[in-house]
mmJSON file of the N, C-alpha and C atoms, coordinates in Angstrom:
{"data_MODEL":{"atom_site":{
"group_PDB":["ATOM","ATOM","ATOM","ATOM","ATOM","ATOM","ATOM","ATOM","ATOM","ATOM","ATOM","ATOM","ATOM","ATOM","ATOM","ATOM","ATOM","ATOM","ATOM","ATOM","ATOM","ATOM","ATOM","ATOM","ATOM","ATOM","ATOM","ATOM","ATOM","ATOM","ATOM","ATOM","ATOM","ATOM","ATOM","ATOM","ATOM","ATOM","ATOM","ATOM","ATOM","ATOM","ATOM","ATOM","ATOM","ATOM","ATOM","ATOM","ATOM","ATOM","ATOM","ATOM","ATOM","ATOM","ATOM","ATOM","ATOM","ATOM","ATOM","ATOM","ATOM","ATOM","ATOM","ATOM","ATOM","ATOM","ATOM","ATOM","ATOM","ATOM","ATOM","ATOM","ATOM","ATOM","ATOM","ATOM","ATOM","ATOM","ATOM","ATOM","ATOM","ATOM","ATOM","ATOM","ATOM","ATOM","ATOM","ATOM","ATOM","ATOM","ATOM","ATOM","ATOM","ATOM","ATOM","ATOM","ATOM","ATOM","ATOM","ATOM","ATOM","ATOM","ATOM","ATOM","ATOM","ATOM","ATOM","ATOM","ATOM","ATOM","ATOM","ATOM","ATOM","ATOM","ATOM","ATOM","ATOM","ATOM","ATOM","ATOM","ATOM","ATOM","ATOM","ATOM","ATOM","ATOM","ATOM","ATOM","ATOM","ATOM","ATOM","ATOM","ATOM","ATOM","ATOM","ATOM","ATOM","ATOM","ATOM","ATOM","ATOM","ATOM","ATOM","ATOM","ATOM","ATOM","ATOM","ATOM","ATOM","ATOM","ATOM","ATOM","ATOM","ATOM","ATOM","ATOM","ATOM","ATOM","ATOM","ATOM","ATOM","ATOM","ATOM","ATOM","ATOM","ATOM","ATOM","ATOM","ATOM","ATOM","ATOM","ATOM","ATOM","ATOM","ATOM","ATOM","ATOM","ATOM","ATOM","ATOM","ATOM","ATOM","ATOM","ATOM","ATOM","ATOM","ATOM","ATOM","ATOM","ATOM","ATOM","ATOM","ATOM","ATOM","ATOM","ATOM","ATOM","ATOM","ATOM","ATOM","ATOM","ATOM","ATOM","ATOM"],
"id":[1,2,3,4,5,6,7,8,9,10,11,12,13,14,15,16,17,18,19,20,21,22,23,24,25,26,27,28,29,30,31,32,33,34,35,36,37,38,39,40,41,42,43,44,45,46,47,48,49,50,51,52,53,54,55,56,57,58,59,60,61,62,63,64,65,66,67,68,69,70,71,72,73,74,75,76,77,78,79,80,81,82,83,84,85,86,87,88,89,90,91,92,93,94,95,96,97,98,99,100,101,102,103,104,105,106,107,108,109,110,111,112,113,114,115,116,117,118,119,120,121,122,123,124,125,126,127,128,129,130,131,132,133,134,135,136,137,138,139,140,141,142,143,144,145,146,147,148,149,150,151,152,153,154,155,156,157,158,159,160,161,162,163,164,165,166,167,168,169,170,171,172,173,174,175,176,177,178,179,180,181,182,183,184,185,186,187,188,189,190,191,192,193,194,195,196,197,198,199,200,201,202,203,204],
"type_symbol":["N","C","C","N","C","C","N","C","C","N","C","C","N","C","C","N","C","C","N","C","C","N","C","C","N","C","C","N","C","C","N","C","C","N","C","C","N","C","C","N","C","C","N","C","C","N","C","C","N","C","C","N","C","C","N","C","C","N","C","C","N","C","C","N","C","C","N","C","C","N","C","C","N","C","C","N","C","C","N","C","C","N","C","C","N","C","C","N","C","C","N","C","C","N","C","C","N","C","C","N","C","C","N","C","C","N","C","C","N","C","C","N","C","C","N","C","C","N","C","C","N","C","C","N","C","C","N","C","C","N","C","C","N","C","C","N","C","C","N","C","C","N","C","C","N","C","C","N","C","C","N","C","C","N","C","C","N","C","C","N","C","C","N","C","C","N","C","C","N","C","C","N","C","C","N","C","C","N","C","C","N","C","C","N","C","C","N","C","C","N","C","C","N","C","C","N","C","C","N","C","C","N","C","C"],
"label_atom_id":["N","CA","C","N","CA","C","N","CA","C","N","CA","C","N","CA","C","N","CA","C","N","CA","C","N","CA","C","N","CA","C","N","CA","C","N","CA","C","N","CA","C","N","CA","C","N","CA","C","N","CA","C","N","CA","C","N","CA","C","N","CA","C","N","CA","C","N","CA","C","N","CA","C","N","CA","C","N","CA","C","N","CA","C","N","CA","C","N","CA","C","N","CA","C","N","CA","C","N","CA","C","N","CA","C","N","CA","C","N","CA","C","N","CA","C","N","CA","C","N","CA","C","N","CA","C","N","CA","C","N","CA","C","N","CA","C","N","CA","C","N","CA","C","N","CA","C","N","CA","C","N","CA","C","N","CA","C","N","CA","C","N","CA","C","N","CA","C","N","CA","C","N","CA","C","N","CA","C","N","CA","C","N","CA","C","N","CA","C","N","CA","C","N","CA","C","N","CA","C","N","CA","C","N","CA","C","N","CA","C","N","CA","C","N","CA","C","N","CA","C","N","CA","C","N","CA","C","N","CA","C","N","CA","C","N","CA","C"],
"label_alt_id":[null,null,null,null,null,null,null,null,null,null,null,null,null,null,null,null,null,null,null,null,null,null,null,null,null,null,null,null,null,null,null,null,null,null,null,null,null,null,null,null,null,null,null,null,null,null,null,null,null,null,null,null,null,null,null,null,null,null,null,null,null,null,null,null,null,null,null,null,null,null,null,null,null,null,null,null,null,null,null,null,null,null,null,null,null,null,null,null,null,null,null,null,null,null,null,null,null,null,null,null,null,null,null,null,null,null,null,null,null,null,null,null,null,null,null,null,null,null,null,null,null,null,null,null,null,null,null,null,null,null,null,null,null,null,null,null,null,null,null,null,null,null,null,null,null,null,null,null,null,null,null,null,null,null,null,null,null,null,null,null,null,null,null,null,null,null,null,null,null,null,null,null,null,null,null,null,null,null,null,null,null,null,null,null,null,null,null,null,null,null,null,null,null,null,null,null,null,null,null,null,null,null,null,null],
"label_comp_id":["UNK","UNK","UNK","UNK","UNK","UNK","UNK","UNK","UNK","UNK","UNK","UNK","UNK","UNK","UNK","UNK","UNK","UNK","UNK","UNK","UNK","UNK","UNK","UNK","UNK","UNK","UNK","UNK","UNK","UNK","UNK","UNK","UNK","UNK","UNK","UNK","UNK","UNK","UNK","UNK","UNK","UNK","UNK","UNK","UNK","UNK","UNK","UNK","UNK","UNK","UNK","UNK","UNK","UNK","UNK","UNK","UNK","UNK","UNK","UNK","UNK","UNK","UNK","UNK","UNK","UNK","UNK","UNK","UNK","UNK","UNK","UNK","UNK","UNK","UNK","UNK","UNK","UNK","UNK","UNK","UNK","UNK","UNK","UNK","UNK","UNK","UNK","UNK","UNK","UNK","UNK","UNK","UNK","UNK","UNK","UNK","UNK","UNK","UNK","UNK","UNK","UNK","UNK","UNK","UNK","UNK","UNK","UNK","UNK","UNK","UNK","UNK","UNK","UNK","UNK","UNK","UNK","UNK","UNK","UNK","UNK","UNK","UNK","UNK","UNK","UNK","UNK","UNK","UNK","UNK","UNK","UNK","UNK","UNK","UNK","UNK","UNK","UNK","UNK","UNK","UNK","UNK","UNK","UNK","UNK","UNK","UNK","UNK","UNK","UNK","UNK","UNK","UNK","UNK","UNK","UNK","UNK","UNK","UNK","UNK","UNK","UNK","UNK","UNK","UNK","UNK","UNK","UNK","UNK","UNK","UNK","UNK","UNK","UNK","UNK","UNK","UNK","UNK","UNK","UNK","UNK","UNK","UNK","UNK","UNK","UNK","UNK","UNK","UNK","UNK","UNK","UNK","UNK","UNK","UNK","UNK","UNK","UNK","UNK","UNK","UNK","UNK","UNK","UNK"],
"label_asym_id":["A","A","A","A","A","A","A","A","A","A","A","A","A","A","A","A","A","A","A","A","A","A","A","A","A","A","A","A","A","A","A","A","A","A","A","A","A","A","A","A","A","A","A","A","A","A","A","A","A","A","A","A","A","A","A","A","A","A","A","A","A","A","A","A","A","A","A","A","A","A","A","A","A","A","A","A","A","A","A","A","A","A","A","A","A","A","A","A","A","A","A","A","A","A","A","A","A","A","A","A","A","A","A","A","A","A","A","A","A","A","A","A","A","A","A","A","A","A","A","A","A","A","A","A","A","A","A","A","A","A","A","A","A","A","A","A","A","A","A","A","A","A","A","A","A","A","A","A","A","A","A","A","A","A","A","A","A","A","A","A","A","A","A","A","A","A","A","A","A","A","A","A","A","A","A","A","A","A","A","A","A","A","A","A","A","A","A","A","A","A","A","A","A","A","A","A","A","A","A","A","A","A","A","A"],
"label_entity_id":["1","1","1","1","1","1","1","1","1","1","1","1","1","1","1","1","1","1","1","1","1","1","1","1","1","1","1","1","1","1","1","1","1","1","1","1","1","1","1","1","1","1","1","1","1","1","1","1","1","1","1","1","1","1","1","1","1","1","1","1","1","1","1","1","1","1","1","1","1","1","1","1","1","1","1","1","1","1","1","1","1","1","1","1","1","1","1","1","1","1","1","1","1","1","1","1","1","1","1","1","1","1","1","1","1","1","1","1","1","1","1","1","1","1","1","1","1","1","1","1","1","1","1","1","1","1","1","1","1","1","1","1","1","1","1","1","1","1","1","1","1","1","1","1","1","1","1","1","1","1","1","1","1","1","1","1","1","1","1","1","1","1","1","1","1","1","1","1","1","1","1","1","1","1","1","1","1","1","1","1","1","1","1","1","1","1","1","1","1","1","1","1","1","1","1","1","1","1","1","1","1","1","1","1"],
"label_seq_id":[1,1,1,2,2,2,3,3,3,4,4,4,5,5,5,6,6,6,7,7,7,8,8,8,9,9,9,10,10,10,11,11,11,12,12,12,13,13,13,14,14,14,15,15,15,16,16,16,17,17,17,18,18,18,19,19,19,20,20,20,21,21,21,22,22,22,23,23,23,24,24,24,25,25,25,26,26,26,27,27,27,28,28,28,29,29,29,30,30,30,31,31,31,32,32,32,33,33,33,34,34,34,35,35,35,36,36,36,37,37,37,38,38,38,39,39,39,40,40,40,41,41,41,42,42,42,43,43,43,44,44,44,45,45,45,46,46,46,47,47,47,48,48,48,49,49,49,50,50,50,51,51,51,52,52,52,53,53,53,54,54,54,55,55,55,56,56,56,57,57,57,58,58,58,59,59,59,60,60,60,61,61,61,62,62,62,63,63,63,64,64,64,65,65,65,66,66,66,67,67,67,68,68,68],
"pdbx_PDB_ins_code":[null,null,null,null,null,null,null,null,null,null,null,null,null,null,null,null,null,null,null,null,null,null,null,null,null,null,null,null,null,null,null,null,null,null,null,null,null,null,null,null,null,null,null,null,null,null,null,null,null,null,null,null,null,null,null,null,null,null,null,null,null,null,null,null,null,null,null,null,null,null,null,null,null,null,null,null,null,null,null,null,null,null,null,null,null,null,null,null,null,null,null,null,null,null,null,null,null,null,null,null,null,null,null,null,null,null,null,null,null,null,null,null,null,null,null,null,null,null,null,null,null,null,null,null,null,null,null,null,null,null,null,null,null,null,null,null,null,null,null,null,null,null,null,null,null,null,null,null,null,null,null,null,null,null,null,null,null,null,null,null,null,null,null,null,null,null,null,null,null,null,null,null,null,null,null,null,null,null,null,null,null,null,null,null,null,null,null,null,null,null,null,null,null,null,null,null,null,null,null,null,null,null,null,null],
"Cartn_x":[-56.099,-54.86,-54.577,-53.352,-52.954,-52.209,-52.605,-51.971,-51.315,-50.338,-49.716,-49.635,-49.477,-49.414,-47.979,-47.436,-46.089,-46.188,-45.741,-45.803,-47.207,-48.21,-49.587,-50.23,-49.515,-50.061,-50.215,-51.313,-51.498,-50.665,-49.868,-48.989,-49.369,-49.428,-49.7,-48.464,-48.595,-47.475,-46.941,-47.816,-47.38,-46.333,-46.539,-45.59,-44.236,-44.249,-42.991,-42.23,-42.955,-42.303,-41.727,-42.472,-41.999,-40.754,-40.787,-39.629,-38.405,-38.597,-37.467,-36.918,-37.808,-37.401,-36.578,-37.066,-36.333,-34.989,-34.942,-33.676,-32.695,-33.182,-32.312,-31.758,-32.572,-32.088,-30.99,-31.231,-30.256,-28.944,-29.034,-27.857,-27.333,-27.905,-27.478,-27.534,-28.662,-28.873,-29.998,-30.132,-31.21,-32.379,-33.598,-34.757,-35.043,-35.727,-36.036,-37.006,-37.837,-38.777,-38.48,-37.463,-37.073,-38.005,-37.711,-38.608,-38.776,-37.744,-37.865,-38.882,-38.837,-39.798,-41.208,-41.355,-42.67,-43.214,-42.357,-42.762,-43.309,-42.569,-42.996,-44.288,-44.42,-45.648,-46.831,-46.586,-47.644,-48.141,-47.211,-47.59,-48.446,-48.028,-48.788,-50.21,-50.362,-51.707,-52.542,-51.945,-52.673,-53.077,-52.19,-52.511,-53.668,-53.65,-54.737,-56.057,-56.024,-57.234,-57.792,-56.924,-57.387,-57.911,-57.229,-57.668,-59.056,-59.281,-60.588,-61.671,-61.401,-62.397,-62.72,-61.681,-61.865,-62.159,-62.131,-62.409,-61.576,-60.278,-59.35,-57.948,-57.089,-55.705,-54.956,-54.13,-53.338,-51.856,-51.032,-49.585,-48.871,-47.624,-46.806,-45.848,-45.915,-45.008,-43.819,-42.722,-41.539,-40.922,-40.927,-40.315,-41.053,-42.377,-43.186,-43.691,-43.389,-43.768,-45.253,-46.067,-47.512,-48.185,-49.417,-50.214,-50.903,-50.812,-51.467,-52.406],
"Cartn_y":[-12.024,-12.324,-11.242,-10.819,-9.817,-10.505,-10.203,-10.801,-9.724,-10.131,-9.26,-10.038,-9.342,-10.004,-9.954,-11.128,-11.246,-12.112,-11.569,-12.283,-12.796,-11.99,-12.347,-13.333,-13.753,-14.709,-14.035,-14.357,-13.833,-14.656,-13.959,-14.602,-14.104,-15.01,-14.655,-13.965,-12.695,-11.907,-12.479,-13.037,-13.624,-14.702,-15.506,-16.559,-15.964,-14.848,-14.214,-13.708,-13.116,-12.631,-13.792,-14.876,-16.049,-16.624,-16.713,-17.243,-16.356,-15.029,-14.12,-14.29,-14.394,-14.55,-15.828,-16.935,-18.198,-18.125,-17.498,-17.326,-16.505,-15.478,-14.639,-15.425,-16.298,-17.141,-18.071,-18.691,-19.632,-18.945,-17.716,-17.019,-15.934,-15.846,-14.867,-13.434,-13.09,-11.752,-11.056,-9.755,-8.978,-8.895,-9.215,-9.114,-7.665,-7.474,-6.119,-5.416,-6.162,-5.582,-6.195,-5.646,-6.2,-5.731,-6.101,-5.83,-4.328,-3.532,-2.087,-1.491,-1.938,-1.467,-1.899,-3.146,-3.656,-2.873,-2.532,-1.759,-0.394,0.307,1.634,1.567,0.57,0.423,0.073,-0.736,-1.08,0.135,0.986,2.219,3.095,3.238,4.066,3.54,2.226,1.636,1.867,1.678,1.903,3.366,4.279,5.704,6.05,5.518,5.782,5.244,4.069,3.457,4.284,4.677,5.474,6.826,7.449,8.736,8.619,7.551,7.317,7.125,6.291,6.011,7.238,8.011,9.174,10.448,10.36,11.506,12.733,12.483,13.565,13.182,14.186,13.941,13.395,12.38,11.814,11.974,11.844,12.005,10.873,10.628,9.605,10.279,9.888,10.376,9.422,9.823,8.971,8.662,9.63,9.439,8.364,8.472,7.521,6.348,6.384,5.33,5.006,6.06,5.855,6.888,6.582,7.477,8.474,9.752,10.807,11.605],
"Cartn_z":[-18.012,-18.673,-19.709,-19.777,-20.756,-21.887,-23.1,-24.271,-25.109,-25.895,-26.876,-28.182,-29.276,-30.578,-31.082,-31.38,-31.938,-33.186,-34.314,-35.598,-35.898,-35.575,-35.877,-34.921,-33.886,-32.921,-31.564,-30.871,-29.523,-28.548,-27.751,-26.779,-25.388,-24.425,-23.038,-22.465,-22.106,-21.6,-20.286,-19.46,-18.193,-18.445,-19.463,-19.81,-20.185,-20.911,-21.3,-20.083,-19.129,-17.911,-17.105,-17.007,-16.279,-16.937,-18.268,-18.989,-18.764,-18.83,-18.601,-17.19,-16.208,-14.814,-14.627,-15.184,-15.067,-15.78,-16.952,-17.664,-16.839,-16.163,-15.333,-14.15,-13.58,-12.482,-12.989,-14.126,-14.689,-15.059,-15.581,-16.103,-15.171,-13.954,-12.953,-13.498,-14.138,-14.688,-13.934,-14.147,-13.537,-14.51,-14.055,-14.946,-15.335,-16.453,-16.911,-15.969,-15.276,-14.306,-12.94,-12.262,-10.972,-9.854,-8.627,-7.507,-7.255,-7.501,-7.302,-8.274,-9.512,-10.514,-10.123,-9.704,-9.297,-8.104,-7.155,-5.977,-6.392,-7.242,-7.689,-8.503,-9.352,-10.14,-9.247,-8.227,-7.279,-6.526,-6.098,-5.402,-6.312,-7.562,-8.506,-8.681,-8.782,-8.924,-7.675,-6.506,-5.252,-5.098,-5.503,-5.422,-6.354,-7.556,-8.505,-7.97,-7.392,-6.844,-5.689,-4.767,-3.629,-4.093,-5.038,-5.568,-6.188,-6.91,-7.532,-6.472,-5.485,-4.447,-3.601,-3.27,-2.4,-3.177,-4.509,-5.389,-5.018,-4.819,-4.495,-4.967,-5.048,-5.42,-4.206,-4.412,-3.324,-3.651,-2.63,-2.779,-2.059,-2.45,-1.814,-0.838,0.424,1.466,1.508,0.89,0.776,2.134,3.045,4.362,5.152,5.204,5.975,5.138,3.841,2.901,2.979,2.78,2.768,1.881,1.499,0.668,1.578,1.222,2.014,1.124],
"occupancy":[1.0,1.0,1.0,1.0,1.0,1.0,1.0,1.0,1.0,1.0,1.0,1.0,1.0,1.0,1.0,1.0,1.0,1.0,1.0,1.0,1.0,1.0,1.0,1.0,1.0,1.0,1.0,1.0,1.0,1.0,1.0,1.0,1.0,1.0,1.0,1.0,1.0,1.0,1.0,1.0,1.0,1.0,1.0,1.0,1.0,1.0,1.0,1.0,1.0,1.0,1.0,1.0,1.0,1.0,1.0,1.0,1.0,1.0,1.0,1.0,1.0,1.0,1.0,1.0,1.0,1.0,1.0,1.0,1.0,1.0,1.0,1.0,1.0,1.0,1.0,1.0,1.0,1.0,1.0,1.0,1.0,1.0,1.0,1.0,1.0,1.0,1.0,1.0,1.0,1.0,1.0,1.0,1.0,1.0,1.0,1.0,1.0,1.0,1.0,1.0,1.0,1.0,1.0,1.0,1.0,1.0,1.0,1.0,1.0,1.0,1.0,1.0,1.0,1.0,1.0,1.0,1.0,1.0,1.0,1.0,1.0,1.0,1.0,1.0,1.0,1.0,1.0,1.0,1.0,1.0,1.0,1.0,1.0,1.0,1.0,1.0,1.0,1.0,1.0,1.0,1.0,1.0,1.0,1.0,1.0,1.0,1.0,1.0,1.0,1.0,1.0,1.0,1.0,1.0,1.0,1.0,1.0,1.0,1.0,1.0,1.0,1.0,1.0,1.0,1.0,1.0,1.0,1.0,1.0,1.0,1.0,1.0,1.0,1.0,1.0,1.0,1.0,1.0,1.0,1.0,1.0,1.0,1.0,1.0,1.0,1.0,1.0,1.0,1.0,1.0,1.0,1.0,1.0,1.0,1.0,1.0,1.0,1.0,1.0,1.0,1.0,1.0,1.0,1.0],
"B_iso_or_equiv":[0.0,0.0,0.0,0.0,0.0,0.0,0.0,0.0,0.0,0.0,0.0,0.0,0.0,0.0,0.0,0.0,0.0,0.0,0.0,0.0,0.0,0.0,0.0,0.0,0.0,0.0,0.0,0.0,0.0,0.0,0.0,0.0,0.0,0.0,0.0,0.0,0.0,0.0,0.0,0.0,0.0,0.0,0.0,0.0,0.0,0.0,0.0,0.0,0.0,0.0,0.0,0.0,0.0,0.0,0.0,0.0,0.0,0.0,0.0,0.0,0.0,0.0,0.0,0.0,0.0,0.0,0.0,0.0,0.0,0.0,0.0,0.0,0.0,0.0,0.0,0.0,0.0,0.0,0.0,0.0,0.0,0.0,0.0,0.0,0.0,0.0,0.0,0.0,0.0,0.0,0.0,0.0,0.0,0.0,0.0,0.0,0.0,0.0,0.0,0.0,0.0,0.0,0.0,0.0,0.0,0.0,0.0,0.0,0.0,0.0,0.0,0.0,0.0,0.0,0.0,0.0,0.0,0.0,0.0,0.0,0.0,0.0,0.0,0.0,0.0,0.0,0.0,0.0,0.0,0.0,0.0,0.0,0.0,0.0,0.0,0.0,0.0,0.0,0.0,0.0,0.0,0.0,0.0,0.0,0.0,0.0,0.0,0.0,0.0,0.0,0.0,0.0,0.0,0.0,0.0,0.0,0.0,0.0,0.0,0.0,0.0,0.0,0.0,0.0,0.0,0.0,0.0,0.0,0.0,0.0,0.0,0.0,0.0,0.0,0.0,0.0,0.0,0.0,0.0,0.0,0.0,0.0,0.0,0.0,0.0,0.0,0.0,0.0,0.0,0.0,0.0,0.0,0.0,0.0,0.0,0.0,0.0,0.0,0.0,0.0,0.0,0.0,0.0,0.0],
"pdbx_formal_charge":[null,null,null,null,null,null,null,null,null,null,null,null,null,null,null,null,null,null,null,null,null,null,null,null,null,null,null,null,null,null,null,null,null,null,null,null,null,null,null,null,null,null,null,null,null,null,null,null,null,null,null,null,null,null,null,null,null,null,null,null,null,null,null,null,null,null,null,null,null,null,null,null,null,null,null,null,null,null,null,null,null,null,null,null,null,null,null,null,null,null,null,null,null,null,null,null,null,null,null,null,null,null,null,null,null,null,null,null,null,null,null,null,null,null,null,null,null,null,null,null,null,null,null,null,null,null,null,null,null,null,null,null,null,null,null,null,null,null,null,null,null,null,null,null,null,null,null,null,null,null,null,null,null,null,null,null,null,null,null,null,null,null,null,null,null,null,null,null,null,null,null,null,null,null,null,null,null,null,null,null,null,null,null,null,null,null,null,null,null,null,null,null,null,null,null,null,null,null,null,null,null,null,null,null],
"auth_seq_id":[1,1,1,2,2,2,3,3,3,4,4,4,5,5,5,6,6,6,7,7,7,8,8,8,9,9,9,10,10,10,11,11,11,12,12,12,13,13,13,14,14,14,15,15,15,16,16,16,17,17,17,18,18,18,19,19,19,20,20,20,21,21,21,22,22,22,23,23,23,24,24,24,25,25,25,26,26,26,27,27,27,28,28,28,29,29,29,30,30,30,31,31,31,32,32,32,33,33,33,34,34,34,35,35,35,36,36,36,37,37,37,38,38,38,39,39,39,40,40,40,41,41,41,42,42,42,43,43,43,44,44,44,45,45,45,46,46,46,47,47,47,48,48,48,49,49,49,50,50,50,51,51,51,52,52,52,53,53,53,54,54,54,55,55,55,56,56,56,57,57,57,58,58,58,59,59,59,60,60,60,61,61,61,62,62,62,63,63,63,64,64,64,65,65,65,66,66,66,67,67,67,68,68,68],
"auth_comp_id":["UNK","UNK","UNK","UNK","UNK","UNK","UNK","UNK","UNK","UNK","UNK","UNK","UNK","UNK","UNK","UNK","UNK","UNK","UNK","UNK","UNK","UNK","UNK","UNK","UNK","UNK","UNK","UNK","UNK","UNK","UNK","UNK","UNK","UNK","UNK","UNK","UNK","UNK","UNK","UNK","UNK","UNK","UNK","UNK","UNK","UNK","UNK","UNK","UNK","UNK","UNK","UNK","UNK","UNK","UNK","UNK","UNK","UNK","UNK","UNK","UNK","UNK","UNK","UNK","UNK","UNK","UNK","UNK","UNK","UNK","UNK","UNK","UNK","UNK","UNK","UNK","UNK","UNK","UNK","UNK","UNK","UNK","UNK","UNK","UNK","UNK","UNK","UNK","UNK","UNK","UNK","UNK","UNK","UNK","UNK","UNK","UNK","UNK","UNK","UNK","UNK","UNK","UNK","UNK","UNK","UNK","UNK","UNK","UNK","UNK","UNK","UNK","UNK","UNK","UNK","UNK","UNK","UNK","UNK","UNK","UNK","UNK","UNK","UNK","UNK","UNK","UNK","UNK","UNK","UNK","UNK","UNK","UNK","UNK","UNK","UNK","UNK","UNK","UNK","UNK","UNK","UNK","UNK","UNK","UNK","UNK","UNK","UNK","UNK","UNK","UNK","UNK","UNK","UNK","UNK","UNK","UNK","UNK","UNK","UNK","UNK","UNK","UNK","UNK","UNK","UNK","UNK","UNK","UNK","UNK","UNK","UNK","UNK","UNK","UNK","UNK","UNK","UNK","UNK","UNK","UNK","UNK","UNK","UNK","UNK","UNK","UNK","UNK","UNK","UNK","UNK","UNK","UNK","UNK","UNK","UNK","UNK","UNK","UNK","UNK","UNK","UNK","UNK","UNK"],
"auth_asym_id":["A","A","A","A","A","A","A","A","A","A","A","A","A","A","A","A","A","A","A","A","A","A","A","A","A","A","A","A","A","A","A","A","A","A","A","A","A","A","A","A","A","A","A","A","A","A","A","A","A","A","A","A","A","A","A","A","A","A","A","A","A","A","A","A","A","A","A","A","A","A","A","A","A","A","A","A","A","A","A","A","A","A","A","A","A","A","A","A","A","A","A","A","A","A","A","A","A","A","A","A","A","A","A","A","A","A","A","A","A","A","A","A","A","A","A","A","A","A","A","A","A","A","A","A","A","A","A","A","A","A","A","A","A","A","A","A","A","A","A","A","A","A","A","A","A","A","A","A","A","A","A","A","A","A","A","A","A","A","A","A","A","A","A","A","A","A","A","A","A","A","A","A","A","A","A","A","A","A","A","A","A","A","A","A","A","A","A","A","A","A","A","A","A","A","A","A","A","A","A","A","A","A","A","A"],
"auth_atom_id":["N","CA","C","N","CA","C","N","CA","C","N","CA","C","N","CA","C","N","CA","C","N","CA","C","N","CA","C","N","CA","C","N","CA","C","N","CA","C","N","CA","C","N","CA","C","N","CA","C","N","CA","C","N","CA","C","N","CA","C","N","CA","C","N","CA","C","N","CA","C","N","CA","C","N","CA","C","N","CA","C","N","CA","C","N","CA","C","N","CA","C","N","CA","C","N","CA","C","N","CA","C","N","CA","C","N","CA","C","N","CA","C","N","CA","C","N","CA","C","N","CA","C","N","CA","C","N","CA","C","N","CA","C","N","CA","C","N","CA","C","N","CA","C","N","CA","C","N","CA","C","N","CA","C","N","CA","C","N","CA","C","N","CA","C","N","CA","C","N","CA","C","N","CA","C","N","CA","C","N","CA","C","N","CA","C","N","CA","C","N","CA","C","N","CA","C","N","CA","C","N","CA","C","N","CA","C","N","CA","C","N","CA","C","N","CA","C","N","CA","C","N","CA","C","N","CA","C","N","CA","C","N","CA","C","N","CA","C"],
"pdbx_PDB_model_num":[1,1,1,1,1,1,1,1,1,1,1,1,1,1,1,1,1,1,1,1,1,1,1,1,1,1,1,1,1,1,1,1,1,1,1,1,1,1,1,1,1,1,1,1,1,1,1,1,1,1,1,1,1,1,1,1,1,1,1,1,1,1,1,1,1,1,1,1,1,1,1,1,1,1,1,1,1,1,1,1,1,1,1,1,1,1,1,1,1,1,1,1,1,1,1,1,1,1,1,1,1,1,1,1,1,1,1,1,1,1,1,1,1,1,1,1,1,1,1,1,1,1,1,1,1,1,1,1,1,1,1,1,1,1,1,1,1,1,1,1,1,1,1,1,1,1,1,1,1,1,1,1,1,1,1,1,1,1,1,1,1,1,1,1,1,1,1,1,1,1,1,1,1,1,1,1,1,1,1,1,1,1,1,1,1,1,1,1,1,1,1,1,1,1,1,1,1,1,1,1,1,1,1,1]
}}}
């Protein structure tokens, strides 16, 4: 679990994201971290993991949508 400190209190960040998501559904707004952002962040994490395991630099092939 990831926490952040707001006004001296530890707050569960997951709860904040869930609350924002539900508010966006209710108010027909776009969340600050939409699916496109999540996709790009996921790719970056997967690339870092593969690079670490294979001990080499990896690249993203946008055309074929895969790590090379």
